[in-house]
Short mmCIF file of C-alpha atoms and ligand atoms in Angstrom, two decimals:
data_model
loop_
_atom_site.label_atom_id
_atom_site.label_comp_id
_atom_site.label_asym_id
_atom_site.label_seq_id
_atom_site.Cartn_x
_atom_site.Cartn_y
_atom_site.Cartn_z
CA MET A 1 -13.76 6.58 -26.58
CA LYS A 2 -10.38 8.38 -25.86
CA SER A 3 -8.42 7.10 -23.02
CA ILE A 4 -7.06 9.69 -20.56
CA LEU A 5 -3.59 8.05 -21.16
CA GLU A 6 -3.65 8.94 -24.77
CA SER A 7 -0.57 11.32 -25.38
CA ARG A 8 0.40 11.41 -21.56
CA PRO A 9 3.57 9.38 -21.34
CA GLU A 10 4.14 10.03 -17.64
CA LEU A 11 0.73 8.96 -16.40
CA THR A 12 0.75 5.95 -18.92
CA LYS A 13 4.12 4.84 -17.14
CA ARG A 14 2.66 5.18 -13.65
CA ILE A 15 -0.53 3.08 -14.71
CA ASN A 16 1.72 0.84 -16.43
CA ASP A 17 3.71 0.40 -13.13
CA VAL A 18 0.50 -0.04 -11.13
CA ALA A 19 -0.48 -2.70 -13.58
CA GLU A 20 2.87 -4.48 -13.32
CA VAL A 21 2.92 -4.57 -9.58
CA ALA A 22 -0.76 -5.98 -9.63
CA GLY A 23 0.47 -8.80 -11.45
CA TYR A 24 3.30 -9.40 -9.14
CA LEU A 25 0.69 -9.51 -6.13
CA TRP A 26 -1.24 -12.19 -8.09
CA GLN A 27 1.61 -14.32 -9.02
CA LYS A 28 2.90 -14.20 -5.48
CA GLY A 29 -0.72 -15.42 -4.16
CA TRP A 30 -1.25 -12.41 -2.11
CA ALA A 31 -4.32 -11.11 -4.05
CA GLU A 32 -6.98 -13.74 -4.11
CA ARG A 33 -10.28 -12.83 -5.87
CA ASN A 34 -10.62 -8.82 -5.39
CA GLY A 35 -8.19 -8.84 -2.25
CA GLY A 36 -5.85 -6.00 -2.09
CA ASN A 37 -5.89 -2.32 -3.48
CA ILE A 38 -3.53 0.37 -4.81
CA THR A 39 -4.05 3.84 -5.21
CA ILE A 40 -1.45 6.50 -6.57
CA ASN A 41 -1.40 10.28 -6.35
CA ILE A 42 -1.14 11.82 -9.74
CA THR A 43 -1.98 15.15 -8.95
CA ASP A 44 1.59 16.38 -10.00
CA ILE A 45 1.07 15.50 -13.51
CA ALA A 46 -2.75 16.52 -13.69
CA ASP A 47 -2.43 19.22 -16.73
CA GLU A 48 -5.21 21.56 -17.83
CA GLY A 49 -6.76 18.66 -20.17
CA ILE A 50 -7.25 16.52 -16.93
CA LYS A 51 -8.34 19.49 -14.88
CA ALA A 52 -11.03 20.17 -17.63
CA MET A 53 -12.51 16.66 -17.91
CA GLU A 54 -16.14 16.31 -17.06
CA PRO A 55 -17.23 14.20 -14.20
CA ILE A 56 -18.69 10.78 -15.23
CA SER A 57 -20.09 10.07 -11.78
CA ASP A 58 -21.90 11.77 -9.18
CA ALA A 59 -20.22 13.37 -6.06
CA ILE A 60 -19.36 10.42 -3.57
CA PRO A 61 -18.52 10.96 -0.03
CA VAL A 62 -15.10 9.69 1.38
CA GLY A 63 -16.40 9.45 4.97
CA ARG A 64 -13.87 12.02 6.24
CA THR A 65 -12.71 15.47 5.59
CA LEU A 66 -9.26 15.43 3.90
CA PRO A 67 -7.95 18.98 3.60
CA HIS A 68 -4.59 18.51 1.88
CA LEU A 69 -6.31 16.79 -0.92
CA LYS A 70 -8.68 19.61 -2.43
CA GLY A 71 -8.36 19.34 -6.34
CA GLY A 72 -6.05 16.27 -6.06
CA TYR A 73 -6.25 13.57 -8.46
CA PHE A 74 -5.77 9.63 -8.00
CA PHE A 75 -5.76 6.67 -9.88
CA CYS A 76 -7.53 3.78 -7.83
CA LYS A 77 -8.11 0.06 -8.17
CA GLY A 78 -12.01 -0.35 -8.54
CA THR A 79 -13.79 -2.00 -5.75
CA ASN A 80 -14.92 -5.80 -6.29
CA ARG A 81 -12.20 -5.94 -9.08
CA ARG A 82 -9.45 -8.58 -9.52
CA MET A 83 -5.81 -7.75 -9.02
CA ARG A 84 -5.06 -10.12 -11.79
CA ASP A 85 -7.49 -8.08 -14.24
CA LEU A 86 -5.91 -4.86 -13.04
CA ALA A 87 -2.55 -6.20 -14.38
CA ARG A 88 -3.95 -6.67 -17.79
CA TRP A 89 -6.55 -4.14 -18.08
CA PRO A 90 -6.02 -1.18 -15.61
CA MET A 91 -8.19 1.32 -17.15
CA GLU A 92 -11.04 -1.35 -17.23
CA ASN A 93 -10.43 -2.08 -13.63
CA GLY A 94 -9.55 1.08 -12.01
CA ALA A 95 -10.23 4.71 -12.42
CA VAL A 96 -9.16 8.43 -12.20
CA ILE A 97 -11.01 10.38 -9.55
CA ARG A 98 -10.91 14.24 -8.74
CA MET A 99 -11.28 15.15 -5.33
CA LEU A 100 -13.97 17.84 -4.75
CA ASP A 101 -13.38 21.36 -3.25
CA ASP A 102 -15.26 20.38 -0.03
CA CYS A 103 -12.43 17.70 0.61
CA ALA A 104 -14.99 15.23 1.70
CA GLY A 105 -16.05 13.73 -1.59
CA TYR A 106 -14.89 13.06 -5.07
CA VAL A 107 -15.98 12.29 -8.63
CA ILE A 108 -14.78 9.99 -11.21
CA ILE A 109 -13.47 11.28 -14.35
CA ALA A 110 -11.61 8.82 -16.58
CA ASP A 111 -11.88 6.44 -18.34
CA ASN A 112 -14.94 4.32 -17.06
CA PRO A 113 -17.30 4.77 -14.00
CA VAL A 114 -15.25 2.10 -11.95
CA LYS A 115 -16.10 2.56 -8.30
CA PRO A 116 -12.82 2.89 -6.09
CA THR A 117 -11.76 0.29 -3.72
CA SER A 118 -13.54 -0.46 -0.51
CA GLU A 119 -10.45 0.77 1.38
CA LEU A 120 -10.56 4.11 -0.16
CA THR A 121 -11.08 5.93 2.95
CA SER A 122 -7.70 4.54 4.31
CA HIS A 123 -5.92 5.26 1.14
CA LEU A 124 -7.01 8.86 0.79
CA SER A 125 -6.47 9.54 4.48
CA ILE A 126 -2.95 8.28 4.04
CA HIS A 127 -2.34 10.56 0.99
CA ASP A 128 -3.96 13.56 2.91
CA TYR A 129 -1.30 13.14 5.64
CA GLN A 130 1.49 12.31 3.28
CA THR A 131 0.55 15.39 0.99
CA GLY A 132 0.34 17.51 4.36
CA ILE A 133 3.83 16.72 5.37
CA GLY A 134 5.23 17.00 1.66
CA SER A 135 6.83 13.53 1.86
CA GLY A 136 6.68 12.87 -1.59
CA ARG A 137 5.09 9.55 -1.14
CA LYS A 138 2.49 9.08 -3.94
CA ALA A 139 1.80 5.27 -3.70
CA VAL A 140 -0.47 3.44 -1.28
CA LEU A 141 -0.47 -0.66 -1.50
CA HIS A 142 -2.73 -2.92 0.49
CA THR A 143 -2.11 -6.72 -0.17
CA HIS A 144 -2.68 -10.05 1.70
CA PRO A 145 0.94 -11.64 2.04
CA VAL A 146 0.45 -15.07 3.27
CA GLU A 147 3.08 -15.66 5.76
CA LEU A 148 2.78 -12.08 7.14
CA VAL A 149 -0.73 -12.37 7.83
CA ALA A 150 -0.32 -15.90 9.43
CA MET A 151 2.19 -14.41 11.94
CA THR A 152 -0.50 -11.70 13.09
CA HIS A 153 -2.49 -14.92 14.44
CA HIS A 154 -0.10 -15.38 17.24
CA ARG A 155 -0.51 -12.89 19.99
CA PRO A 156 3.02 -12.53 21.03
CA PHE A 157 3.97 -11.29 17.62
CA LEU A 158 1.74 -8.31 17.92
CA GLU A 159 3.72 -6.63 21.00
CA LYS A 160 5.16 -3.54 19.61
CA ASP A 161 8.19 -3.86 17.10
CA LYS A 162 8.44 -7.72 18.05
CA LEU A 163 7.91 -8.66 14.35
CA THR A 164 10.03 -5.91 13.25
CA TYR A 165 13.06 -7.10 15.12
CA LEU A 166 12.14 -10.72 14.07
CA LEU A 167 11.80 -9.79 10.67
CA TRP A 168 14.93 -7.70 10.37
CA SER A 169 16.88 -10.46 12.05
CA MET A 170 16.00 -13.02 9.35
CA ILE A 171 18.17 -11.33 6.51
CA PRO A 172 20.24 -8.00 6.25
CA GLU A 173 18.21 -6.58 3.21
CA THR A 174 15.27 -6.29 5.39
CA ARG A 175 16.93 -4.15 7.91
CA ALA A 176 18.42 -1.89 4.98
CA PHE A 177 15.30 -1.84 2.87
CA CYS A 178 12.37 -1.53 5.32
CA PRO A 179 14.25 0.43 7.73
CA LYS A 180 11.37 1.74 9.65
CA GLY A 181 10.08 -1.77 10.40
CA LEU A 182 6.62 -3.01 10.65
CA GLY A 183 3.82 -1.32 12.62
CA VAL A 184 1.13 -3.40 13.81
CA ILE A 185 -2.54 -2.38 13.89
CA PRO A 186 -5.05 -4.44 15.98
CA TYR A 187 -8.04 -5.95 14.03
CA ARG A 188 -10.42 -3.35 12.80
CA MET A 189 -13.36 -3.78 10.31
CA PRO A 190 -12.09 -3.57 6.76
CA GLY A 191 -12.73 -0.40 5.12
CA SER A 192 -13.85 1.36 8.06
CA VAL A 193 -13.10 4.83 9.14
CA GLU A 194 -11.57 3.44 12.30
CA LEU A 195 -8.83 1.30 10.40
CA ALA A 196 -8.25 4.40 8.32
CA GLY A 197 -7.38 6.74 11.20
CA ALA A 198 -5.59 3.66 13.08
CA THR A 199 -3.24 3.64 9.74
CA VAL A 200 -2.62 7.11 9.23
CA GLU A 201 -1.44 7.36 12.99
CA THR A 202 0.64 4.09 12.72
CA LEU A 203 2.23 5.29 9.40
CA LYS A 204 3.74 8.40 10.99
CA GLU A 205 6.02 5.75 12.45
CA TYR A 206 6.51 3.16 9.88
CA ASP A 207 6.32 2.86 6.08
CA VAL A 208 4.44 -0.69 6.24
CA VAL A 209 1.79 -1.53 8.90
CA MET A 210 -0.06 -4.98 9.33
CA TRP A 211 -3.76 -4.90 9.69
CA GLU A 212 -3.97 -7.79 12.18
CA LYS A 213 -5.37 -11.04 10.52
CA HIS A 214 -6.06 -9.12 7.39
CA GLY A 215 -3.00 -7.86 5.24
CA VAL A 216 -0.35 -5.07 4.94
CA CYS A 217 -0.49 -1.44 4.04
CA ALA A 218 2.71 0.08 2.51
CA VAL A 219 3.35 3.68 1.58
CA ASP A 220 6.05 4.96 -0.66
CA THR A 221 7.43 7.41 -3.32
CA ASP A 222 5.93 5.14 -6.02
CA VAL A 223 4.07 1.69 -6.38
CA MET A 224 7.29 -0.27 -7.17
CA ALA A 225 8.95 0.96 -3.96
CA ALA A 226 5.87 0.38 -1.95
CA PHE A 227 5.91 -3.28 -3.34
CA ASP A 228 9.57 -3.80 -2.66
CA GLN A 229 8.98 -2.89 1.03
CA VAL A 230 6.40 -5.61 1.55
CA ASP A 231 8.49 -8.07 -0.83
CA VAL A 232 11.36 -7.86 1.57
CA LEU A 233 9.49 -8.22 4.73
CA SER A 234 7.50 -11.14 3.24
CA LYS A 235 11.04 -12.80 2.07
CA SER A 236 11.87 -12.51 5.95
CA ALA A 237 8.60 -14.25 6.97
CA GLN A 238 9.33 -16.95 4.62
CA ILE A 239 12.86 -17.68 5.99
CA TYR A 240 11.57 -17.78 9.30
CA LEU A 241 8.93 -20.22 8.53
CA ALA A 242 11.35 -22.25 6.40
CA ALA A 243 13.63 -22.47 9.75
CA LYS A 244 10.54 -23.48 11.71
CA ALA A 245 9.53 -26.05 9.01
CA MET A 246 13.08 -27.48 9.40
CA GLY A 247 12.38 -27.95 12.84
CA PHE A 248 14.39 -25.27 14.73
CA GLU A 249 14.08 -21.70 15.72
CA PRO A 250 16.22 -19.50 13.70
CA ASP A 251 19.07 -17.75 15.63
CA GLY A 252 18.58 -14.43 13.77
CA THR A 253 21.10 -11.61 13.23
CA THR A 254 22.14 -10.26 16.65
CA ARG A 255 20.95 -6.87 17.74
CA GLU A 256 24.74 -5.77 17.80
CA ASP A 257 25.08 -6.91 13.97
CA MET A 258 21.70 -5.01 12.95
CA GLU A 259 22.91 -2.00 14.99
CA ALA A 260 26.14 -2.13 12.83
CA LEU A 261 24.00 -2.14 9.70
CA LYS A 262 22.17 0.83 10.81
CA ILE A 263 25.35 2.92 11.31
CA ALA A 264 27.02 1.38 8.08
CA PHE A 265 24.02 2.25 5.93
CA ASN A 266 23.13 5.49 7.81
CA LEU A 267 19.40 3.76 8.38
CA PRO A 268 16.60 5.58 10.40
CA GLY A 269 14.91 3.33 12.94
O1 LIG B 301 -10.09 -4.73 -1.71
O2 LIG B 301 -8.54 -6.45 0.39
O3 LIG B 301 -9.42 -4.86 2.58
C1 LIG B 301 -10.24 -5.89 -0.95
C2 LIG B 301 -9.66 -5.91 0.26
C3 LIG B 301 -10.05 -4.93 1.25
ZN1 LIG B 302 -7.58 -6.55 2.21
#
């Protein structure tokens, strides 16, 4: 069977980037079994050939109506598929979908009828919002970084922006490369419409959000950039943990020094 990637170098590059990031997630120990998911919006490179492709699945409802995604195209990790398998065989462990004109359902078009991630409602809701505001953010990444998830098991860390300032204060790069900080969403059922709604709302203020006692969800222009944001936050969490393991509370960069960074690098937040 001919792959959708054949003679499509830009699409191939984007899928290869997804596969590369999937490998990082596995290597970092953030993607046990089928944990985590990735979707990317590929509507901008959906050519006439892609638009003419016949569905290879029935219409599947999303659970929400997403008006900005009419006729949109996405590559999605498959539900119950391993991240480490996505790294090696992306087209066997993910699929390209086309949103239907009713904006409430989709069909799979290539390469195989691999049903998308259980978190598709959250992912597509985020893509809908990002498309609506024309942000150019095309990648959504959800993963289970050990130290960051552990931190959400401590109630004081769940207060608004408590974790953001703590993580920013561990190393200047986190302030610079995750300039909007980390939003926290109280525990909600994985895959639920409630989690999707809360995620979209919180991502209006942040680029990365924590799902309490579950994982992070990051949005950025491409999958590498989304991974980088989670990676710098995770590095900060590890520095915090290393200091605690050495038996002391880390001092942290002062608010004044962080403010100076914000001005010097012209950062939002
Ligand atoms: O895809 O991580 O949150 C598996 C998950 C669900
Ligand atoms: Zn998860």
